[in-house]
Coordinates of C-alpha atoms in Angstrom, one line a residue:
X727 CA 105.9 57.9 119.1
X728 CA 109.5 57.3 118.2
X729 CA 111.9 60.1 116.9
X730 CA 114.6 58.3 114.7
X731 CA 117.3 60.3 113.9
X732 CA 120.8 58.8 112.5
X733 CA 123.6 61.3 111.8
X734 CA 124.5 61.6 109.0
X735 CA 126.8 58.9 107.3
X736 CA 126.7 57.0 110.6
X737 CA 126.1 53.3 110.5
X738 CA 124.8 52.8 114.2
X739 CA 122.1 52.2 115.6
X740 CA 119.1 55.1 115.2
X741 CA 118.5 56.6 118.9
X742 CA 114.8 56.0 119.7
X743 CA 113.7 59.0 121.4
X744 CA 109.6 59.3 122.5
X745 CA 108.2 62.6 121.7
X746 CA 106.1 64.5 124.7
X747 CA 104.1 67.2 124.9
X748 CA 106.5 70.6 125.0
X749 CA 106.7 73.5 127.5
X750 CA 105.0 75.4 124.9
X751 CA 102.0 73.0 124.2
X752 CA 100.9 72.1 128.0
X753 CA 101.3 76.4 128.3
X754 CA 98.8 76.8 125.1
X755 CA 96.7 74.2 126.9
X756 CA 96.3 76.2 129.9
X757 CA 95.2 79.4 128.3
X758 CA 93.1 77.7 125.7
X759 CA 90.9 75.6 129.1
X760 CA 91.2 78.8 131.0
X761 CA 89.1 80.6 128.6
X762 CA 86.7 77.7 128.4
X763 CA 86.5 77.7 132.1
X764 CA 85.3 81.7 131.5
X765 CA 82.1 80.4 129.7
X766 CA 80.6 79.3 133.7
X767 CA 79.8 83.0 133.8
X768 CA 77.2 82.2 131.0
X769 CA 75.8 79.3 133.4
X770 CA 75.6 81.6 136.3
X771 CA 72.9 83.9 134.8
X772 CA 70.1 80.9 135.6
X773 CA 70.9 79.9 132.8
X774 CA 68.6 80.2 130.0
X775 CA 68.7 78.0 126.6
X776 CA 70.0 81.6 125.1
X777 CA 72.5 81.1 127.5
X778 CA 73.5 77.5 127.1
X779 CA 73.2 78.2 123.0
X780 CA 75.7 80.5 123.8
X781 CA 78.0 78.7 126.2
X782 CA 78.4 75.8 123.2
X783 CA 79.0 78.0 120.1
X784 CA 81.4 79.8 122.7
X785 CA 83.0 76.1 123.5
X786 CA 83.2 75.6 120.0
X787 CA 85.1 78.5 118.8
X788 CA 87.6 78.1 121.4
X789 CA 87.9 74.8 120.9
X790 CA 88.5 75.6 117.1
X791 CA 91.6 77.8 117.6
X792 CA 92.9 74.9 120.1
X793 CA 92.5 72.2 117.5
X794 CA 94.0 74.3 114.8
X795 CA 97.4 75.3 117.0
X796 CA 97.3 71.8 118.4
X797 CA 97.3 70.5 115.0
X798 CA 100.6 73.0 113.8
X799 CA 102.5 72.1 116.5
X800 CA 101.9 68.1 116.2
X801 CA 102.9 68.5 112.5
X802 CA 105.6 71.1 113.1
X803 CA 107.4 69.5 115.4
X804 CA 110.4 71.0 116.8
X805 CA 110.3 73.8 113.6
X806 CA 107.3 75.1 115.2
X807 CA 107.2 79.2 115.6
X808 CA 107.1 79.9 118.7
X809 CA 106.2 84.0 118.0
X810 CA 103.2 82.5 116.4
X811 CA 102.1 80.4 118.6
X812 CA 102.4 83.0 121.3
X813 CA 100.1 85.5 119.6
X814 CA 97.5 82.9 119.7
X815 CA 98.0 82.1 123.2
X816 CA 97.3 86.2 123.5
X817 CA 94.3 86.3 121.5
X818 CA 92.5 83.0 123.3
X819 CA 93.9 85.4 126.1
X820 CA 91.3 87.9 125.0
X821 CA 88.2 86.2 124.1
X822 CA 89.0 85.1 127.2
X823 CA 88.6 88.0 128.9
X824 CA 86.1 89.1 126.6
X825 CA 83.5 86.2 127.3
X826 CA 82.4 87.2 131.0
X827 CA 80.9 90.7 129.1
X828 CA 78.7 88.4 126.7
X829 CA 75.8 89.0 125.3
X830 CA 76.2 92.3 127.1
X831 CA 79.4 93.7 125.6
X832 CA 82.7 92.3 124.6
X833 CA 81.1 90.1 121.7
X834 CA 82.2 92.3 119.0
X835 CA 85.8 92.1 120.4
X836 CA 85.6 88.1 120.7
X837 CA 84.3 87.4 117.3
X838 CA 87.4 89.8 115.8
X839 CA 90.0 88.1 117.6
X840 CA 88.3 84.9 116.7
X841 CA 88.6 86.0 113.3
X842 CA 92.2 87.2 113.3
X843 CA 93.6 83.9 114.7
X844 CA 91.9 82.0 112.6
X845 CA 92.9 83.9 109.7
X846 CA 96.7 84.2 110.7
X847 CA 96.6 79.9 111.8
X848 CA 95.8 79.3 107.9
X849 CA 99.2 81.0 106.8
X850 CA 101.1 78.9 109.4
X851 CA 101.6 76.0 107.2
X852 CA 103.2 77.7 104.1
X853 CA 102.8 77.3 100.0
X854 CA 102.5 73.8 98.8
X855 CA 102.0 71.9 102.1
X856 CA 98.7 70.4 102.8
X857 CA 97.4 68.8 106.4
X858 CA 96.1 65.1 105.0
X859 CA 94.7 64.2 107.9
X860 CA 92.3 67.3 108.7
X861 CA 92.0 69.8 105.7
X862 CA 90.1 71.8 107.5
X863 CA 92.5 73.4 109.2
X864 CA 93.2 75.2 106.3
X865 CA 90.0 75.9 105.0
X866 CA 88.8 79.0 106.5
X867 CA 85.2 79.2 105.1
X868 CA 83.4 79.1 108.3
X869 CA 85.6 82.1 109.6
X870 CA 83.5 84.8 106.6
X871 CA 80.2 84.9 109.1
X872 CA 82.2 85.6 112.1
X873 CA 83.8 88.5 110.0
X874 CA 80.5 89.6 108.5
X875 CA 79.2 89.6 112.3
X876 CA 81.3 92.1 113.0
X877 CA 79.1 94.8 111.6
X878 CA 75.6 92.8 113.0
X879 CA 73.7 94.0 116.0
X880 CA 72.5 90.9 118.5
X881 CA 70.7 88.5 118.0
X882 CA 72.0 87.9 114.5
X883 CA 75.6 88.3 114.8
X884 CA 75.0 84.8 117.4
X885 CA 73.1 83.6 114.3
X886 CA 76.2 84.7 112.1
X887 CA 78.8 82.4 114.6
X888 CA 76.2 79.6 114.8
X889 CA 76.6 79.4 110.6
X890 CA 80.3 79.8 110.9
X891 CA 81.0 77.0 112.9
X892 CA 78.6 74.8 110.5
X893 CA 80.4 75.5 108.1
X894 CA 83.6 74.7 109.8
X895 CA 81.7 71.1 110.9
X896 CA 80.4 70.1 107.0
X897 CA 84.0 71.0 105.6
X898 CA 85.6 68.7 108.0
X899 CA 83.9 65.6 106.9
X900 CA 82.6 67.2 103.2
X901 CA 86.1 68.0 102.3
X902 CA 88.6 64.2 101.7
X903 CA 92.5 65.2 102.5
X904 CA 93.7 63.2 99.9
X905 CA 91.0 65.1 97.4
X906 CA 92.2 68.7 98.7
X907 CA 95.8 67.4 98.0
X908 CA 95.0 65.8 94.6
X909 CA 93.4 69.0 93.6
X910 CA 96.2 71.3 94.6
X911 CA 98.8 68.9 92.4
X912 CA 96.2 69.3 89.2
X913 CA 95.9 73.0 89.6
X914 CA 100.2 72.8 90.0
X915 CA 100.4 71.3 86.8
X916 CA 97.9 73.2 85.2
X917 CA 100.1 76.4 86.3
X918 CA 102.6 75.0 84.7
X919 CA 101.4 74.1 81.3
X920 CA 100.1 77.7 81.7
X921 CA 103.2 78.6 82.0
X922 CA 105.3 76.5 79.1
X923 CA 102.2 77.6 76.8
X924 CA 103.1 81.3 77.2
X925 CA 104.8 83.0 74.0
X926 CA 107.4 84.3 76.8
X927 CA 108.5 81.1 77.8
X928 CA 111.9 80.5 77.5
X929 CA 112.8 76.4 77.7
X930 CA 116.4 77.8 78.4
X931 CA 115.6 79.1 82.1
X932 CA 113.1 76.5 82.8
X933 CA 114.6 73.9 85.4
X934 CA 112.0 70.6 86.0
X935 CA 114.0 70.0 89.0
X936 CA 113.1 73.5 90.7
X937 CA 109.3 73.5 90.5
X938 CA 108.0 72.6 94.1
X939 CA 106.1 69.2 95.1
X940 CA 102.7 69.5 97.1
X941 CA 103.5 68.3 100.4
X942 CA 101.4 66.0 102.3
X943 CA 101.4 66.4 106.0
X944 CA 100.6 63.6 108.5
X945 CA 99.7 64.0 112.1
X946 CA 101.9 62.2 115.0
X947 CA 99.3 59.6 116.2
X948 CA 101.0 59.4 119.7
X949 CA 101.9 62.8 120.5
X950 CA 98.4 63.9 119.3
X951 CA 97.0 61.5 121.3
X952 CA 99.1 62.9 124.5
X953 CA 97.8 66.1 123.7
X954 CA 94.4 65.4 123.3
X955 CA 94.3 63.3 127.1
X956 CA 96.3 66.7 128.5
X957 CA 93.4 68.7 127.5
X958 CA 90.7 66.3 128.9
X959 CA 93.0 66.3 132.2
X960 CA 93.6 70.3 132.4
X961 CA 89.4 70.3 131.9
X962 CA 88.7 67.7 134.7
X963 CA 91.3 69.6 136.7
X964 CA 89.1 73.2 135.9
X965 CA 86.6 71.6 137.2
X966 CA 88.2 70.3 140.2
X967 CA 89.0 74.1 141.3
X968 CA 85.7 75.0 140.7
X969 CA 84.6 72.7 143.4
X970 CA 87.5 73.9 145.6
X971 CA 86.3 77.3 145.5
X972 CA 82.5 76.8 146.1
X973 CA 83.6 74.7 149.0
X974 CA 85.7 77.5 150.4
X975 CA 82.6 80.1 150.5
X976 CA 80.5 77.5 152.3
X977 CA 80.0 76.8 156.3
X978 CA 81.7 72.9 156.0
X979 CA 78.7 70.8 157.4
X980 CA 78.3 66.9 156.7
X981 CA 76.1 67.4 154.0
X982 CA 78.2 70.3 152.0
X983 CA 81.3 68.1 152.5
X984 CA 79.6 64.8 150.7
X985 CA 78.8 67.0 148.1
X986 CA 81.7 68.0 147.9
X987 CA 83.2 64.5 147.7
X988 CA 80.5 62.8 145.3
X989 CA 81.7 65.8 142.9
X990 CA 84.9 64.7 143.3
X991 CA 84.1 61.0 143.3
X992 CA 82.6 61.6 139.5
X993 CA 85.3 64.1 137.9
X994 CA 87.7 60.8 139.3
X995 CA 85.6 58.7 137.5
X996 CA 85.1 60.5 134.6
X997 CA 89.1 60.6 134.1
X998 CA 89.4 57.0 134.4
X999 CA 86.7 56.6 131.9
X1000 CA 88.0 59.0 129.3
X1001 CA 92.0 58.5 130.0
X1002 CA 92.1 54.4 131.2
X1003 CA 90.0 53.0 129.1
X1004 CA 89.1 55.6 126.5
X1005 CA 91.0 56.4 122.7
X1006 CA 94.1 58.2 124.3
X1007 CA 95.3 55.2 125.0
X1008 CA 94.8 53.5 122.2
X1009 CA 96.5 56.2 120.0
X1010 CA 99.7 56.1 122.1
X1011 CA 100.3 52.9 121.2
X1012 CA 102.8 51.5 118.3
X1013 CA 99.5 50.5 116.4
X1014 CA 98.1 54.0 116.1
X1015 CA 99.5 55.1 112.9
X1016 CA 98.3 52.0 111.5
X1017 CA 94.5 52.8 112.7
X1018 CA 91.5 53.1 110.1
X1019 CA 89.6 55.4 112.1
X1020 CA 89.3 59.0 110.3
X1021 CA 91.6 61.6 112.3
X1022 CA 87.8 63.9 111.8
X1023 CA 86.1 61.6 113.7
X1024 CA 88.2 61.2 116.3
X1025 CA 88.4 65.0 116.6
X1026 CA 85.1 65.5 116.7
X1027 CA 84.3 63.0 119.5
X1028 CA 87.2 64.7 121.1
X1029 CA 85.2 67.9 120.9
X1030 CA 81.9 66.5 122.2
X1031 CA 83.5 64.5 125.2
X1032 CA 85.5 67.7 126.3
X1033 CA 82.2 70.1 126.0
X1034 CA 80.7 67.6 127.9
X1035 CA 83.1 67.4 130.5
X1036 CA 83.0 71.1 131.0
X1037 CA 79.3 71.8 131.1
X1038 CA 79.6 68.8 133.5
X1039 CA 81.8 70.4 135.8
X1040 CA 80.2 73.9 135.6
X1041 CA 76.7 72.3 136.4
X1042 CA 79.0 70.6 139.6
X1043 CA 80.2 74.3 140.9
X1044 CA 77.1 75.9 140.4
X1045 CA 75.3 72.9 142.2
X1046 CA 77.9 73.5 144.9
X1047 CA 76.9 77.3 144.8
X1048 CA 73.3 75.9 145.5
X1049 CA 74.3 73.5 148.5
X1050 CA 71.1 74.2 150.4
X1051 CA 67.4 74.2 148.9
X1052 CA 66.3 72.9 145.6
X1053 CA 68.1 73.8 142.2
X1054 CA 67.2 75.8 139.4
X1055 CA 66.4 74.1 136.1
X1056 CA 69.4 75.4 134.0
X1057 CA 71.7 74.1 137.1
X1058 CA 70.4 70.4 137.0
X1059 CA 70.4 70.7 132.9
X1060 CA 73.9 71.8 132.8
X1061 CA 75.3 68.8 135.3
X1062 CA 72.9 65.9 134.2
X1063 CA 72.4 67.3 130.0
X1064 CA 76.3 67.2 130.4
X1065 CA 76.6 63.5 131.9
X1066 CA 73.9 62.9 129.4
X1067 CA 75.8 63.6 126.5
X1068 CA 79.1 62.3 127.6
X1069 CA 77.2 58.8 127.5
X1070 CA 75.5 59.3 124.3
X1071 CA 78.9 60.7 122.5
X1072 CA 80.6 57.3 124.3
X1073 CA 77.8 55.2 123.1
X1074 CA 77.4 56.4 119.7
X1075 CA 81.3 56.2 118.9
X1076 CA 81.1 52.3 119.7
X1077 CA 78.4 51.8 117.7
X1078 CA 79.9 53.3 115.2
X1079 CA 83.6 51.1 116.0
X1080 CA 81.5 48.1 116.3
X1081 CA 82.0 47.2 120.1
X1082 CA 78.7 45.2 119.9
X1083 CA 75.1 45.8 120.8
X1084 CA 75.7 44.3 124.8
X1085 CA 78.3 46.7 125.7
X1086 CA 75.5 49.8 124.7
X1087 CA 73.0 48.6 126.7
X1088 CA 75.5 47.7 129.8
X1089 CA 75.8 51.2 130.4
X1090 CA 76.1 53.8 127.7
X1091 CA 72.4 54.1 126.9
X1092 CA 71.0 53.2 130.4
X1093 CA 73.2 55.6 131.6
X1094 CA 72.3 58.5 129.3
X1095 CA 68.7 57.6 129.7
X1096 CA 68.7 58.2 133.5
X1097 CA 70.8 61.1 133.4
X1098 CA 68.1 62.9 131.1
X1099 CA 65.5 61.5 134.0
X1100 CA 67.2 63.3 136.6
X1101 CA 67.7 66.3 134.7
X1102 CA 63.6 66.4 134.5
X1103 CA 63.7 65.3 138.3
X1104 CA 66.3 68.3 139.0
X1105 CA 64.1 71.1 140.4
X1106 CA 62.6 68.8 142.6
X1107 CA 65.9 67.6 143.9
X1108 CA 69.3 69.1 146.4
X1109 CA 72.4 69.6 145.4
X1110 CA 73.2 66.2 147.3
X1111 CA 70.8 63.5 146.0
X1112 CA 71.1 64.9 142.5
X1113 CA 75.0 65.1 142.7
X1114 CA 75.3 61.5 144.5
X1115 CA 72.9 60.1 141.7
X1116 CA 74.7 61.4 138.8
X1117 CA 77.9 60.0 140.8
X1118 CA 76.3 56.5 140.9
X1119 CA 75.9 56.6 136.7
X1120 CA 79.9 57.2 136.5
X1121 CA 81.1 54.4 139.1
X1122 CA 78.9 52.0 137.4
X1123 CA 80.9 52.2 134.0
X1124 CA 83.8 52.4 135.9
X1125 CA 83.1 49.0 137.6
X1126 CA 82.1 47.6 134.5
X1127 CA 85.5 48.4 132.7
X1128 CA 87.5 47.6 135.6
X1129 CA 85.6 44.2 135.9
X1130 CA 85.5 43.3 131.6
X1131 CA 89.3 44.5 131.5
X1132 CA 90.0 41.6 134.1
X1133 CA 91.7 44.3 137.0
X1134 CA 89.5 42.3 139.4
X1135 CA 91.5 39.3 138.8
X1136 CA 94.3 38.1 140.4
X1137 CA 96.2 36.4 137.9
X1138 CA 96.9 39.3 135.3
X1139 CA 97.9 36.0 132.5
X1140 CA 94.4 34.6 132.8
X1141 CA 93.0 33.6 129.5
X1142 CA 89.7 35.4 130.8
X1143 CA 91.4 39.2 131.1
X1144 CA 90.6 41.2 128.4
X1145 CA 92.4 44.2 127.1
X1146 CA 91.1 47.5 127.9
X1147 CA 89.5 47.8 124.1
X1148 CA 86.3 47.5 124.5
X1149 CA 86.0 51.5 126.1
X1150 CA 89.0 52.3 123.4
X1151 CA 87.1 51.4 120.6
X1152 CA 84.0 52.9 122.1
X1153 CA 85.3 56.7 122.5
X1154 CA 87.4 56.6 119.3

């Protein structure tokens, strides 16, 4: 993104300036994945489907608040309050800390910091300013059963989140930006016929020129696109220590070490997939802003490709954990449902951008089709073979992309090198 800013008066030139990420963002980012690298603790109990219901609707809420502050600061620019969006860093802080006591304790506390950041991140944008581009920021409906859960013993205060989220889901593609922002105008002018209608209305004090306008706000397709790639990157990277640290508590033999590697061999992989040829890309570029693709969509599949990534990378430490002997079932579900689901969010996004029919059945759906296979194969599998397989499903893409894009070619002006849009369009 550019940042055109002429003084005032001044006939020169506008200084193009790109916008990045700030101190402040990349430090939000940090907190918000360090609290979704708390939710392995879930993972660790076996896990259970109780337990991986849990870890998503977990995923989701913090995933929630991140969007929302991500969204402020995008729109905010440099005017963004810094007090504010250092009380949300605290309370991700706390459900945080709160998540490693779940279901046994702590939930209470994390559904009421849930609620109170949630509630305060709806009063950041002020009267008469509405976020085109993803009302739903501003529509706290689905926050009410997290509240009422406050008061609700386990298992249906879960129940209670689970409904809050829906909520939160339907209103971003139930509710149109430009509808919420028509709406607001009508009810303006309604207020003010109100108002001129009165019998205490005095024309004498009334100034046309000071009623306020509804603002429309617009995200920053290029900075929001840098901060949605940081957040894939500070996941991968989660996921990356998690491997560092099972290694560490193991006795290094051949085998522990190429599991180590494969693990690493597919987080690589994965990053090239989501950052190289994925929609980051394609949102930092000049054409972004000019992009038909709803800004709720490409949130959502944002949403889905990180959750994936992070079960992903849990299921790779805990299969570390489990170097030696067979592993459990919620261990293989957790890597391969995770690889599963990254292929089937990838391949349902280019269907949906209309890549073409080919590209899905080159490797998206093969791909998610054999991951569900080995995650039925799982018990009956090591660490290593299961690890290496599900490494095998992310180089393939990878060499396909690399191969379609044309980086196997010498000549980077051949007629026969494509751009890399084929992946872009696919995750978008």
């Amino acid at each position: 993104m550019v940042d055109e800013t002429p003084a005032p008066g001044s006939t020169e030139t506008p200084e193009v300036r790109e916008r990045h990420a700030s101190w402040m963002e990349l430090f939000f980012d940090l907190v918000a994945v360090a609290g979704i690298g708390q939710l392995t603790h879930l993972l660790h109990r076996g896990p259970s489907l109780g337990d991986f219901g849990l870890y998503v609707v977990q995923f989701l809420a913090f995933w929630m608040v991140w969007a929302c502050i991500t969204l402020y600061g995008n729109i905010a620019r440099d005017q963004a309050r810094v007090p504010l969006m250092l009380t949300a860093m605290l309370g991700l802080g706390l459900m945080a800390a709160a998540v490693p006591g779940i279901p046994d304790r702590h939930a209470t506390t994390f559904a009421a910091v849930y609620v109170l950041v949630r509630l305060g991140s709806e009063h950041l944008w002020g009267r008469g300013k509405v976020v085109v581009d993803w009302p739903a920021i501003q529509l706290t409906i689905g926050v009410y059963p997290w509240l009422i859960s406050l008061w609700v013993p386990e298992p249906a205060k879960y129940w209670l989140w689970v409904g809050g989220l829906a909520l939160d889901l339907w209103i971003m593609f139930a509710v149109s930006g430009e509808q919420l922002l028509a709406e607001a105008r009508r009810r303006l002018r309604a207020r003010i016929r109100r108002i001129q209608q009165s019998p205490r209305f005095d024309p004498a004090r009334f100034d046309p020129d000071k009623v306020p306008e509804m603002q429309a706000l617009h995200t920053d397709p290029a900075h929001l696109g840098e901060r949605l790639g940081l957040f894939v990157i500070i996941v991968l990277g989660e996921g990356v220590i998690g491997i560092i640290t099972a290694l560490g508590a193991q006795s290094w033999t051949a085998a522990v070490l190429s599991l180590a590697f494969a693990a690493f061999v597919i987080l690589a992989g994965l990053w090239a997939l989501t950052l190289l040829f994925g929609f980051v890309p394609r949102l930092m570029t000049e054409g972004a802003a000019a992009t038909a693709e709803p800004w709720q969509r490409i949130m959502l599949t944002h949403c889905g490709i990180t959750a994936a990534l992070a079960t992903l990378a849990a299921g790779l430490g805990l299969a570390m954990d489990h170097a030696h002997g067979h592993l459990s079932t919620g261990v293989g579900w957790a890597l391969c449902g995770g690889a599963a689901s990254y292929f089937v969010i990838v391949g349902l996004s280019g269907v949906r951008s209309g890549v073409g029919w080919r590209w899905l059945f080159v490797w998206p759906l093969p791909c998610a089709a054999l991951a569900v296979a080995l995650g039925f194969a799982a018990t009956h599998l090591t660490a290593l073979p299961l690890v290496c397989a599900v490494a095998v499903l992310v180089v393939w893409p990878l060499l396909w992309e690399t191969w379609s894009s044309g980086m196997w070619r010498n000549d980077p002006g051949s007629p026969n090198r494509r751009t890399r849009g084929r992946a872009d369009e696919s995750t978008a």
